[in-house]
Amino acid sequence: MLRLVFSILVCFAAISILASREAFADVVTCSGLVPMRYRNDKISITDFGAVGDGRTLNTKAFMEAIYRIEHLRRRGGTLLYIPPGVYLTGSFNLTSHMTLYLARGAVIKATQDAKHWPLIAPLPSYGRGRERPGGRYMSLIHGDGLRDVVITGENGTIDGQGAFWWNMWRQRTLQFTRPNLIELINSRSIIISNVIFKNSPFWNIHPVYCSNVVIRYVTILAPPDSPNTDGIDPDSSHHVCIEDSYISTGDDLVAVKSGWDEYGIAYGIPSHDITIRRITGSSPFSGIAVGSETSGGILDVLAEHITLYNMGVGIHVKTNIGRGGIIRNITVSNVYMENVRKGIKIAGDVGDHPDDKFNPNALPVVKDITIKDVWGENVQQPGSIHGIKNSPFTGICLSNINLGTPPIKTPWQCSDVVGSAVKVSPWPCSELAATHQTCSIPF
Ligand SMILES: *[C@@H]1O[C@H](CO)[C@@H](O)[C@H](O)[C@H]1NC(C)=O
Ligand SMILES: *[C@@H]1O[C@H](CO)[C@@H](O)[C@H](O)[C@H]1NC(C)=O
């Protein structure tokens, strides 16, 4: 009798947990930020002479198909279908009201011939190419001033064949800044889902001066030693939602940015209202990063349910003198990390400068950073927080964090910081108070 009652209770508990999970999943998704578009007008890249043999160069077919979408302007937009096969191409521009649809087994593969990578102007908030002065190579898939664009399908692949570029970087023979795999500038209502991104020459997905961007169910892969292959970098963009994705690259998995030193300060476009959730991945650099290019400001970022393996730094807020800008209201919660060099790093001395014209008195302001519910296994150093001497970081609030049990080889290190730590093990530093009185965000 007792057993029966017990199993009924267990059953009931299981059902209610499932029910609440479902309700949670329902509310907490990117859906609603950008409506999904289903397009009646469909064309295939093969109608424009594309050959998916992995050898034929198809840049012209992509350009002609997209020209047709742009100029025929069918009601509700047009879907460009990429059938199974390997389609070699140089860079091309997307247009508004289109879906780029990669079938299962479809691969859009970047050519390794630099003459099929045109140069474009540097971003005004960077003042120059990120790596080299002057212009930069246009991304493989590029868009400027677009709206209502979907890149999706059945987990087809966009392959940047980055080794060619990584080698130029290693040999210091790069003339201009390497191209991103996808860059969207000044665009809104964007969905990127169910696509695999592989071996980007540089950053993988770079929305800059964009709004209403949803990135979900993507896989992003590059070797751990590939230089600067960031996963997703929302930059001077707002209302961006990134969720349910696996990212394993050679640099930061997700890094929120907003321009570089005097150029970013002058351009003045912040990143705000950024949600990042249910991301799993690994990298020798950072898992969830803010910065280091933060000159336009970075506000209202929420990252939650993050799982990290074999990482450099789990959570990293990074900026520098000369950046200016404000970093405020950043919340990171529910993070599990395993085999990590450093769990949490908040630092005011990270990243290089575009040139020697940066203003050393342009000190960034960092305040109201909440990090809670973090669990780590095999973490070499739990964390460090180093503010800036004349601009201490304030409202840095840590709670319910367990990054290993003492003795720890390298303990926490802090300077120029005001905030609190409650239920944090190992204990951070004397600079942080043991109650949350100084925290603006309620726990
Ligand atoms: C593609 O877009 C870029 C940036 O807007 C522009 O400079 C370039 O001329 C465009 N290329 C083509 C072929 O339309
Ligand atoms: C594509 O990959 C995503 C993410 O891994 C997965 O959730 C989804 O079910 C896959 N879709 C298809 C059509 O295989």
XYZ file of C-alpha atoms and ligand atoms in Angstrom:
471
model
C 0.000 0.000 0.000
C 2.780 2.367 1.014
C 4.652 1.509 -2.205
C 1.583 2.274 -4.297
C 1.102 5.661 -2.646
C 4.796 6.341 -3.115
C 4.799 5.498 -6.820
C 1.675 7.609 -7.389
C 3.453 10.503 -5.698
C 6.583 10.009 -7.832
C 4.434 9.884 -10.953
C 2.633 13.044 -9.988
C 5.891 14.848 -9.292
C 7.307 13.750 -12.663
C 4.222 14.952 -14.510
C 4.267 18.335 -12.830
C 7.983 18.767 -13.566
C 7.343 17.922 -17.225
C 4.378 20.293 -17.364
C 6.351 23.164 -15.878
C 9.267 22.456 -18.240
C 6.956 22.658 -21.192
C 5.488 25.944 -20.002
C 9.006 27.235 -19.470
C 10.169 26.191 -22.955
C 7.105 27.814 -24.423
C 7.737 31.216 -22.948
C 11.479 31.234 -23.033
C 12.315 31.086 -26.724
C 13.214 33.575 -29.433
C 9.867 33.007 -31.162
C 7.979 36.231 -31.589
C 11.014 38.442 -32.095
C 10.914 37.788 -35.854
C 7.924 36.082 -37.505
C 8.846 32.967 -39.507
C 8.137 33.471 -43.202
C 6.859 30.795 -45.535
C 7.317 31.806 -49.136
C 5.206 30.599 -52.030
C 7.601 31.677 -54.747
C 10.476 29.173 -54.910
C 13.447 28.975 -57.239
C 16.406 26.613 -57.269
C 20.021 27.621 -57.707
C 20.281 24.986 -60.445
C 17.782 27.010 -62.542
C 20.564 29.576 -62.801
C 23.154 27.140 -64.070
C 24.724 26.173 -60.735
C 26.535 22.837 -60.655
C 26.998 21.113 -57.300
C 30.126 19.158 -58.215
C 32.453 20.924 -55.766
C 34.592 22.274 -58.635
C 32.451 24.575 -60.771
C 32.487 28.172 -59.536
C 28.873 29.246 -58.962
C 29.228 32.891 -57.913
C 27.409 34.059 -61.058
C 24.493 31.680 -60.433
C 24.073 32.993 -56.866
C 24.235 36.596 -58.058
C 21.730 36.008 -60.873
C 19.282 34.125 -58.660
C 19.390 36.888 -56.056
C 19.115 39.556 -58.794
C 15.933 37.796 -59.935
C 14.552 37.835 -56.365
C 15.412 41.507 -55.949
C 13.943 42.683 -59.253
C 10.930 40.416 -59.757
C 9.753 41.125 -56.191
C 7.191 38.399 -55.731
C 4.600 38.994 -53.018
C 5.773 37.399 -49.769
C 9.342 37.107 -51.040
C 11.158 34.208 -52.647
C 12.875 31.084 -51.407
C 16.186 30.173 -53.039
C 16.590 26.393 -52.786
C 20.055 24.854 -52.641
C 19.687 21.128 -53.449
C 22.091 18.434 -52.185
C 25.543 18.916 -53.699
C 28.647 21.007 -53.131
C 28.362 24.513 -54.584
C 31.676 26.313 -54.770
C 31.285 30.103 -54.804
C 32.902 33.476 -54.180
C 31.172 36.065 -51.997
C 27.708 37.264 -52.870
C 25.116 39.716 -51.500
C 21.695 38.704 -50.249
C 18.609 40.836 -50.804
C 15.478 41.598 -48.755
C 12.450 39.285 -48.585
C 14.349 36.118 -49.322
C 15.006 32.737 -47.768
C 18.258 30.944 -48.484
C 17.289 27.292 -47.983
C 19.953 24.595 -47.765
C 18.583 21.080 -48.280
C 20.016 18.166 -46.330
C 23.358 17.454 -48.001
C 23.667 20.931 -49.548
C 27.026 22.632 -49.056
C 27.812 26.235 -49.987
C 31.586 26.149 -50.152
C 33.822 29.224 -50.267
C 36.418 29.415 -53.010
C 40.006 29.780 -51.855
C 40.893 32.161 -54.657
C 41.188 35.654 -53.110
C 40.207 37.355 -56.370
C 36.636 36.171 -55.802
C 36.582 38.014 -52.477
C 35.980 41.723 -53.224
C 37.162 44.382 -50.796
C 34.634 46.542 -48.983
C 34.894 49.601 -46.775
C 35.776 49.236 -43.097
C 32.908 49.539 -40.618
C 32.596 53.132 -39.376
C 32.577 51.947 -35.739
C 35.963 50.266 -36.284
C 37.572 52.918 -38.490
C 39.684 50.288 -40.256
C 39.759 46.540 -40.808
C 39.887 44.671 -37.519
C 43.201 43.033 -38.398
C 44.805 45.205 -41.039
C 44.464 48.898 -41.863
C 42.164 49.917 -44.707
C 39.367 47.893 -46.291
C 38.521 44.280 -45.650
C 37.383 41.265 -47.602
C 33.598 41.056 -47.979
C 32.022 38.131 -46.119
C 31.121 34.996 -48.081
C 27.424 35.709 -47.559
C 26.840 39.411 -47.199
C 23.919 41.776 -46.686
C 23.599 45.518 -46.240
C 20.377 47.410 -45.521
C 18.174 44.317 -45.698
C 14.994 43.223 -43.998
C 13.064 39.987 -43.828
C 15.868 37.526 -44.566
C 15.869 33.855 -43.524
C 18.826 31.494 -43.820
C 17.625 28.005 -42.990
C 16.970 24.502 -44.265
C 17.687 20.930 -43.255
C 21.075 21.459 -41.638
C 22.999 21.953 -44.861
C 26.499 23.405 -44.493
C 28.137 26.742 -45.198
C 31.856 25.936 -45.401
C 34.349 28.826 -45.374
C 37.413 26.645 -46.171
C 39.226 28.878 -43.710
C 42.594 27.052 -43.640
C 43.765 29.144 -46.574
C 43.129 32.365 -44.599
C 44.374 30.992 -41.265
C 47.684 30.164 -42.942
C 48.033 33.692 -44.319
C 47.376 34.985 -40.802
C 49.998 32.619 -39.349
C 52.542 33.537 -42.003
C 51.708 37.249 -41.641
C 51.010 37.582 -45.348
C 47.458 38.928 -44.982
C 47.052 42.170 -46.874
C 43.576 42.987 -45.592
C 41.314 41.830 -42.776
C 39.954 38.327 -43.283
C 36.293 37.898 -44.287
C 33.485 36.753 -41.995
C 31.421 33.778 -43.099
C 28.189 35.816 -42.820
C 27.942 39.531 -42.192
C 24.706 41.496 -42.123
C 24.985 45.269 -41.831
C 22.127 47.692 -41.079
C 19.534 44.963 -41.414
C 16.447 43.846 -39.479
C 14.063 40.899 -39.195
C 16.640 38.189 -39.726
C 16.375 34.481 -38.887
C 19.319 32.104 -39.119
C 18.387 28.538 -38.131
C 19.104 24.878 -38.881
C 22.372 25.477 -40.691
C 25.898 24.175 -39.996
C 28.728 26.717 -40.266
C 32.174 25.304 -40.779
C 35.731 26.644 -40.952
C 35.044 30.360 -41.219
C 38.062 32.425 -42.340
C 37.405 34.853 -39.439
C 34.277 35.466 -37.282
C 31.395 33.173 -38.274
C 28.205 35.216 -37.923
C 28.482 38.992 -37.582
C 25.268 41.046 -37.352
C 26.326 44.696 -37.114
C 23.970 47.733 -36.795
C 21.092 45.209 -36.934
C 17.899 44.666 -34.976
C 15.474 41.803 -34.509
C 17.838 38.979 -35.233
C 17.131 35.356 -34.261
C 19.854 32.720 -34.448
C 18.804 29.258 -33.298
C 19.446 25.569 -33.924
C 22.780 26.300 -35.544
C 26.022 24.344 -35.303
C 29.271 26.270 -35.664
C 32.523 24.346 -36.025
C 36.171 25.330 -36.453
C 39.353 23.731 -35.063
C 40.492 24.942 -31.623
C 43.704 26.337 -33.131
C 41.977 28.327 -35.891
C 42.669 32.046 -35.286
C 39.775 34.459 -34.521
C 36.988 32.108 -35.556
C 34.430 33.632 -33.132
C 31.029 31.934 -33.286
C 28.421 34.712 -33.135
C 29.299 38.395 -32.588
C 26.272 40.703 -32.245
C 27.826 44.137 -32.768
C 26.080 47.509 -32.224
C 22.842 45.546 -32.589
C 19.692 45.241 -30.522
C 16.971 42.693 -29.929
C 19.143 39.760 -30.820
C 18.267 36.278 -29.588
C 20.664 33.345 -29.841
C 19.538 29.953 -28.565
C 19.720 26.168 -28.775
C 23.020 25.985 -30.592
C 26.315 24.112 -30.442
C 29.463 26.163 -31.023
C 33.006 24.827 -30.988
C 35.625 27.161 -32.455
C 39.099 28.634 -32.010
C 37.911 31.856 -30.331
C 34.961 33.253 -28.325
C 31.724 31.295 -28.772
C 29.446 34.332 -28.446
C 30.909 37.835 -28.043
C 28.726 40.931 -27.774
C 30.514 43.979 -29.188
C 29.867 47.641 -30.088
C 32.796 49.229 -31.902
C 36.429 50.049 -31.362
C 37.906 52.966 -29.387
C 37.600 56.483 -30.911
C 35.717 55.161 -33.957
C 33.203 53.254 -31.863
C 32.771 56.190 -29.478
C 32.116 58.592 -32.385
C 29.686 56.201 -34.103
C 27.956 55.593 -30.759
C 25.636 52.655 -31.476
C 25.225 50.337 -28.473
C 24.331 46.670 -28.362
C 21.318 46.094 -26.146
C 18.569 43.604 -25.408
C 20.612 40.541 -26.269
C 19.458 37.105 -25.105
C 21.721 34.073 -25.256
C 20.429 30.749 -23.982
C 20.946 27.019 -24.150
C 24.331 27.223 -25.821
C 26.782 24.335 -25.531
C 30.350 24.401 -26.754
C 34.092 24.526 -26.281
C 37.008 26.804 -27.171
C 40.465 27.748 -25.894
C 39.127 31.317 -25.478
C 35.823 32.516 -23.970
C 32.385 30.953 -23.733
C 30.110 33.933 -23.146
C 31.958 37.194 -23.765
C 31.149 40.878 -23.641
C 33.823 42.845 -25.517
C 36.496 43.650 -25.886
C 35.209 46.167 -28.485
C 32.604 47.945 -26.327
C 32.879 51.608 -27.317
C 29.227 52.171 -28.295
C 28.049 50.639 -24.998
C 26.597 47.232 -24.141
C 23.375 47.115 -22.135
C 20.819 44.549 -21.034
C 22.367 41.233 -21.893
C 20.975 37.982 -20.502
C 22.854 34.691 -20.948
C 21.461 31.554 -19.322
C 21.632 27.770 -19.461
C 25.133 27.649 -20.884
C 27.212 24.435 -20.923
C 30.933 24.690 -21.571
C 33.618 22.018 -21.971
C 37.378 22.413 -22.425
C 37.330 26.183 -22.222
C 39.826 28.968 -21.758
C 37.533 31.355 -19.846
C 33.914 30.491 -19.090
C 32.402 33.973 -18.651
C 34.430 36.965 -19.813
C 33.620 40.674 -19.612
C 36.498 42.511 -21.254
C 37.235 46.099 -22.116
C 40.149 48.509 -22.061
C 41.147 52.125 -21.597
C 40.430 54.136 -24.749
C 37.202 52.218 -25.279
C 34.870 54.602 -23.446
C 31.260 53.376 -23.462
C 29.244 51.787 -20.688
C 28.721 48.102 -19.976
C 25.637 47.782 -17.804
C 23.060 45.248 -16.723
C 24.685 42.027 -17.826
C 23.231 38.866 -16.268
C 24.721 35.414 -16.684
C 23.056 32.497 -14.932
C 22.821 28.724 -14.914
C 26.222 27.910 -16.299
C 27.934 24.526 -16.097
C 31.603 24.381 -17.044
C 34.108 21.550 -17.114
C 37.876 21.564 -17.780
C 38.319 25.304 -17.730
C 41.403 27.458 -17.322
C 39.500 30.310 -15.635
C 35.840 30.356 -14.650
C 34.988 34.061 -14.541
C 37.037 37.008 -15.759
C 36.042 40.668 -15.660
C 38.879 42.860 -16.839
C 39.641 46.415 -17.916
C 42.920 45.745 -19.686
C 42.012 43.408 -22.549
C 42.262 43.966 -26.285
C 44.325 46.031 -28.667
C 43.785 49.530 -30.078
C 43.077 50.481 -33.711
C 45.889 53.045 -33.727
C 47.677 55.453 -31.408
C 44.921 58.082 -31.755
C 42.791 56.457 -29.050
C 42.033 58.639 -26.049
C 43.655 57.183 -22.928
C 41.168 59.198 -20.832
C 38.177 57.474 -22.464
C 37.610 55.027 -19.615
C 34.793 52.500 -19.922
C 32.155 52.320 -17.174
C 31.298 48.799 -16.033
C 28.397 48.358 -13.619
C 25.652 45.965 -12.588
C 27.055 42.639 -13.672
C 25.204 39.724 -12.092
C 26.611 36.224 -12.278
C 24.679 33.511 -10.480
C 24.099 29.774 -10.356
C 27.395 28.677 -11.825
C 28.872 25.226 -11.332
C 32.347 24.210 -12.429
C 34.352 20.987 -12.459
C 38.093 20.957 -12.946
C 38.502 24.729 -13.042
C 42.149 25.800 -12.715
C 41.429 29.318 -11.452
C 37.927 30.267 -10.273
C 38.151 33.890 -11.369
C 39.529 37.382 -11.420
C 38.003 40.848 -11.422
C 40.254 43.765 -12.261
C 38.580 47.130 -12.678
C 40.258 50.282 -13.924
C 42.021 52.487 -11.396
C 40.064 55.673 -12.124
C 36.921 53.798 -13.143
C 36.315 50.968 -10.683
C 33.754 48.371 -11.700
C 30.641 48.617 -9.493
C 27.612 46.477 -8.761
C 29.510 43.284 -9.550
C 27.314 40.712 -7.850
C 28.126 37.041 -7.621
C 25.885 34.465 -6.062
C 25.542 30.726 -5.784
C 28.768 29.923 -7.557
C 30.773 26.765 -7.000
C 33.982 26.555 -8.987
C 35.729 23.807 -7.092
C 36.680 23.138 -3.542
C 39.837 24.461 -1.889
C 42.753 24.034 -2.026
C 42.791 25.769 -5.412
C 46.133 26.347 -7.108
C 45.359 29.953 -8.085
C 42.813 31.775 -5.913
C 40.514 34.616 -6.996
C 42.164 37.968 -7.655
C 40.397 41.328 -7.470
C 41.188 45.025 -7.701
C 39.218 48.239 -8.288
C 35.863 46.537 -7.855
C 32.768 47.164 -5.726
C 30.145 44.466 -5.325
C 29.229 41.377 -3.399
C 29.582 37.644 -3.236
C 27.066 35.363 -1.541
C 27.385 31.588 -1.513
C 30.498 31.685 -3.658
C 33.060 28.917 -3.310
C 35.978 29.255 -3.250
C 35.526 32.624 -1.547
C 36.426 35.417 -4.031
C 38.127 38.445 -2.469
C 37.879 40.864 0.423
C 36.900 43.629 -2.057
C 33.458 42.016 -2.407
C 30.914 42.330 0.413
C 29.214 39.280 1.869
C 25.682 40.661 1.408
C 23.841 41.872 -1.660
C 23.138 45.357 -0.322
C 25.169 46.964 -3.082
C 23.441 45.015 -5.858
C 20.784 46.800 -7.848
C 19.321 43.588 -9.205
C 17.103 41.683 -6.773
C 18.001 38.048 -6.127
C 27.579 43.884 -52.233
O 27.396 44.744 -51.129
C 28.528 45.538 -50.822
C 28.290 46.245 -49.527
O 27.044 46.841 -49.499
C 28.793 46.470 -51.991
O 29.940 47.260 -51.717
C 29.024 45.636 -53.237
O 29.172 46.473 -54.364
C 27.901 44.676 -53.471
N 28.284 43.767 -54.547
C 27.517 43.517 -55.576
C 28.076 42.623 -56.598
O 26.393 43.999 -55.683
C 19.210 20.370 -37.342
O 20.061 20.584 -36.245
C 19.402 21.122 -35.096
C 20.427 21.512 -34.093
O 21.347 20.479 -33.858
C 18.392 20.076 -34.609
O 17.722 20.573 -33.475
C 17.398 19.804 -35.709
O 16.514 18.789 -35.319
C 18.086 19.398 -37.011
N 17.105 19.431 -38.069
C 17.029 18.515 -39.014
C 15.985 18.744 -40.049
O 17.773 17.550 -39.054
